[in-house]
Structures are given as structure tokens and as C-alpha cells.
Amino acid sequence: MQRKYLLVFGAGAAAILAAALFVLWDPALVYDSHIASTRSISVDGIALRVAVVDTPLTRQQGLSNIPSLKPDEGMLFIFEEDGQYSFWMKDMALSIDILWITSSGRVVFIEHSVSPETYPRAFTPDLPARYVLEVPAGFATEHGIGVGSKVTF
């Protein structure tokens, strides 16, 4: 009788462990655990919900291993100072538009529909920026976003 109890407990423990591992390895949950916060912003009046990444660890993780974004979602990279920050598509699963934005909220450079296949190529703006916004591929074209567009934080 005691052995049967141990087998049932062992099977239950195995199921719990398997479920825990599934949750721990879910890319969306890993992504959520690395972001500092989310906030609403707008680009030329188009509302977006963005994950904010503002530390070296969260910026390094970025959208890596994230399977998809909704049309009104993105990731906002915040840097301490203006610079010509390069981005690449390491471990990316989706294509994105990348927008570099000044501290005053103006778009100064855009890379359209950057695909995961471009890795290891790096994309660097012509001008310094304080923020970088990653949105689903086609967002900028669909909404008429271009150099000079206004981002409101």
C-alpha cells in the first residue's frame, strides 16, 4: 500500500514539475519578466502599448524569442544619452520596423521590415537618438510614419 502511495505522489510530482518547466520556458513569460514596465505612447497620434526596456539586461534581451506582436504593440528602448545605437536580429522570430527617436520625440531614422534572416547584419542610424522603437513590420508604412514624425511618451 505504501508503494502505491509513493507512485501516485511521484506521478503527481512529475506532472507538476512538467507544468512548471513549461511555464518557465514560455518565451512570452520570459519576455514579461525582463521588461521594466509597459506604457502607452503614440506615433503621429497612433496609439501603441510598449514594453519599456531601459537596462543593459533588458535591452540585450529585447524582442529575442518573442513569437509575435499585436499591431498596436512594440518595445521602447530607452538610453541614458544620445547615441548611434546599432540593432541586429539575433534570436528574432518576427520581422519589425525599427525607429530611432531623439530626446525631443522626433523620428530621425527608420529601418523598414527588418527580417530575422538579416542577422548578423547590424542596423545603425545616420543620426544620434535617445530612444529606439521596435514595432511590427509594416507599421511605419501603414500609418505614414517617417523621418520627422512625432512620438509622444
CSV table of C-alpha atoms in Angstrom, one decimal:
chain,number,residue,atom,x,y,z
A,1,MET,CA,0.0,0.0,0.0
A,2,GLN,CA,2.8,2.4,0.8
A,3,ARG,CA,4.4,1.9,-2.5
A,4,LYS,CA,1.2,2.7,-4.4
A,5,TYR,CA,1.0,6.0,-2.5
A,6,LEU,CA,4.6,6.8,-3.5
A,7,LEU,CA,3.9,6.0,-7.1
A,8,VAL,CA,0.8,8.3,-7.2
A,9,PHE,CA,2.8,11.0,-5.4
A,10,GLY,CA,5.7,10.5,-7.9
A,11,ALA,CA,3.4,10.8,-10.9
A,12,GLY,CA,1.7,13.9,-9.4
A,13,ALA,CA,5.1,15.5,-8.7
A,14,ALA,CA,6.3,14.7,-12.2
A,15,ALA,CA,3.2,16.4,-13.7
A,16,ILE,CA,3.7,19.5,-11.5
A,17,LEU,CA,7.3,19.6,-12.5
A,18,ALA,CA,6.5,19.3,-16.2
A,19,ALA,CA,3.9,22.1,-15.9
A,20,ALA,CA,6.4,24.3,-14.0
A,21,LEU,CA,9.0,23.8,-16.7
A,22,PHE,CA,6.5,24.6,-19.4
A,23,VAL,CA,5.7,27.9,-17.7
A,24,LEU,CA,9.3,28.7,-17.0
A,25,TRP,CA,10.3,28.2,-20.7
A,26,ASP,CA,7.3,30.0,-22.2
A,27,PRO,CA,9.1,32.8,-24.2
A,28,ALA,CA,6.3,35.3,-23.6
A,29,LEU,CA,6.6,34.8,-19.8
A,30,VAL,CA,10.4,35.2,-20.0
A,31,TYR,CA,9.9,38.3,-22.1
A,32,ASP,CA,7.4,39.7,-19.5
A,33,SER,CA,9.9,39.1,-16.7
A,34,HIS,CA,12.7,41.1,-18.4
A,35,ILE,CA,10.8,44.3,-19.1
A,36,ALA,CA,10.8,47.2,-16.7
A,37,SER,CA,7.2,48.3,-17.4
A,38,THR,CA,4.7,48.9,-20.1
A,39,ARG,CA,3.3,52.2,-21.1
A,40,SER,CA,1.2,53.9,-23.8
A,41,ILE,CA,2.8,56.1,-26.3
A,42,SER,CA,1.7,57.5,-29.7
A,43,VAL,CA,3.5,58.0,-33.0
A,44,ASP,CA,1.8,60.7,-35.0
A,45,GLY,CA,-1.3,60.1,-33.0
A,46,ILE,CA,-1.3,56.3,-33.5
A,47,ALA,CA,-1.6,54.7,-30.0
A,48,LEU,CA,0.8,51.9,-29.1
A,49,ARG,CA,1.3,49.8,-25.9
A,50,VAL,CA,5.0,49.3,-25.5
A,51,ALA,CA,7.3,47.3,-23.2
A,52,VAL,CA,9.9,49.6,-21.8
A,53,VAL,CA,13.5,48.3,-21.7
A,54,ASP,CA,16.0,50.6,-20.0
A,55,THR,CA,18.7,48.5,-18.5
A,56,PRO,CA,21.6,46.7,-20.2
A,57,LEU,CA,20.0,43.3,-19.5
A,58,THR,CA,16.5,44.2,-20.8
A,59,ARG,CA,18.0,46.0,-23.8
A,60,GLN,CA,20.1,42.9,-24.6
A,61,GLN,CA,17.1,40.6,-24.4
A,62,GLY,CA,14.8,42.9,-26.4
A,63,LEU,CA,12.3,41.0,-28.5
A,64,SER,CA,14.5,37.9,-28.9
A,65,ASN,CA,12.5,34.7,-28.9
A,66,ILE,CA,9.2,36.6,-28.9
A,67,PRO,CA,6.9,34.8,-31.5
A,68,SER,CA,4.7,37.8,-32.4
A,69,LEU,CA,3.5,41.3,-31.7
A,70,LYS,CA,-0.1,42.7,-32.0
A,71,PRO,CA,-0.5,45.5,-34.5
A,72,ASP,CA,-0.6,48.1,-31.6
A,73,GLU,CA,2.3,46.7,-29.6
A,74,GLY,CA,6.0,47.4,-29.6
A,75,MET,CA,9.2,47.7,-27.5
A,76,LEU,CA,10.7,51.0,-26.5
A,77,PHE,CA,14.4,51.1,-25.8
A,78,ILE,CA,15.5,54.0,-23.5
A,79,PHE,CA,19.1,55.0,-23.4
A,80,GLU,CA,20.8,57.3,-20.9
A,81,GLU,CA,22.3,59.5,-23.5
A,82,ASP,CA,22.0,60.2,-27.3
A,83,GLY,CA,24.0,57.8,-29.5
A,84,GLN,CA,24.0,55.9,-32.7
A,85,TYR,CA,22.8,52.6,-31.3
A,86,SER,CA,23.0,49.6,-33.5
A,87,PHE,CA,20.4,46.8,-33.6
A,88,TRP,CA,20.5,43.3,-35.0
A,89,MET,CA,18.1,40.4,-35.3
A,90,LYS,CA,19.8,37.8,-33.1
A,91,ASP,CA,17.3,35.2,-31.9
A,92,MET,CA,14.4,37.1,-33.5
A,93,ALA,CA,11.3,35.2,-34.7
A,94,LEU,CA,9.5,38.1,-36.4
A,95,SER,CA,10.2,41.0,-38.8
A,96,ILE,CA,10.0,44.5,-37.4
A,97,ASP,CA,10.3,48.2,-38.2
A,98,ILE,CA,12.9,50.0,-36.2
A,99,LEU,CA,12.5,53.7,-35.4
A,100,TRP,CA,15.3,55.8,-33.9
A,101,ILE,CA,13.9,58.8,-31.9
A,102,THR,CA,15.5,61.9,-30.5
A,103,SER,CA,15.2,63.1,-26.9
A,104,SER,CA,12.6,65.7,-28.2
A,105,GLY,CA,10.5,62.9,-29.6
A,106,ARG,CA,11.2,63.2,-33.4
A,107,VAL,CA,11.9,60.1,-35.6
A,108,VAL,CA,15.3,60.6,-37.2
A,109,PHE,CA,15.8,57.2,-38.9
A,110,ILE,CA,13.8,54.2,-39.8
A,111,GLU,CA,14.6,50.7,-41.0
A,112,HIS,CA,11.5,49.0,-42.6
A,113,SER,CA,10.6,45.4,-42.4
A,114,VAL,CA,13.9,44.1,-40.9
A,115,SER,CA,13.7,40.3,-41.0
A,116,PRO,CA,15.4,37.7,-38.8
A,117,GLU,CA,17.3,36.5,-41.9
A,118,THR,CA,19.4,39.7,-41.8
A,119,TYR,CA,21.3,38.5,-38.8
A,120,PRO,CA,24.2,39.1,-38.2
A,121,ARG,CA,23.9,42.4,-40.0
A,122,ALA,CA,23.6,45.4,-37.7
A,123,PHE,CA,21.4,48.4,-38.4
A,124,THR,CA,22.7,51.8,-37.3
A,125,PRO,CA,21.0,55.3,-37.7
A,126,ASP,CA,22.7,58.2,-39.5
A,127,LEU,CA,22.0,60.5,-36.6
A,128,PRO,CA,22.1,60.1,-32.8
A,129,ALA,CA,19.0,59.1,-31.0
A,130,ARG,CA,17.9,58.6,-27.3
A,131,TYR,CA,15.1,56.1,-28.0
A,132,VAL,CA,14.6,53.2,-30.3
A,133,LEU,CA,11.1,51.8,-31.0
A,134,GLU,CA,10.5,48.3,-32.5
A,135,VAL,CA,7.1,47.7,-33.9
A,136,PRO,CA,5.6,45.1,-36.2
A,137,ALA,CA,6.9,45.1,-39.8
A,138,GLY,CA,4.9,47.4,-42.0
A,139,PHE,CA,3.7,49.6,-39.1
A,140,ALA,CA,5.5,52.7,-40.3
A,141,THR,CA,4.4,52.4,-43.9
A,142,GLU,CA,0.8,51.5,-43.0
A,143,HIS,CA,0.5,54.6,-40.8
A,144,GLY,CA,2.5,57.0,-42.9
A,145,ILE,CA,5.3,57.3,-40.2
A,146,GLY,CA,8.5,58.8,-41.5
A,147,VAL,CA,11.5,60.8,-40.5
A,148,GLY,CA,10.2,63.8,-38.6
A,149,SER,CA,7.2,62.0,-37.2
A,150,LYS,CA,6.4,63.0,-33.6
A,151,VAL,CA,6.5,60.4,-30.8
A,152,THR,CA,4.6,61.3,-27.6
A,153,PHE,CA,5.6,59.4,-24.5
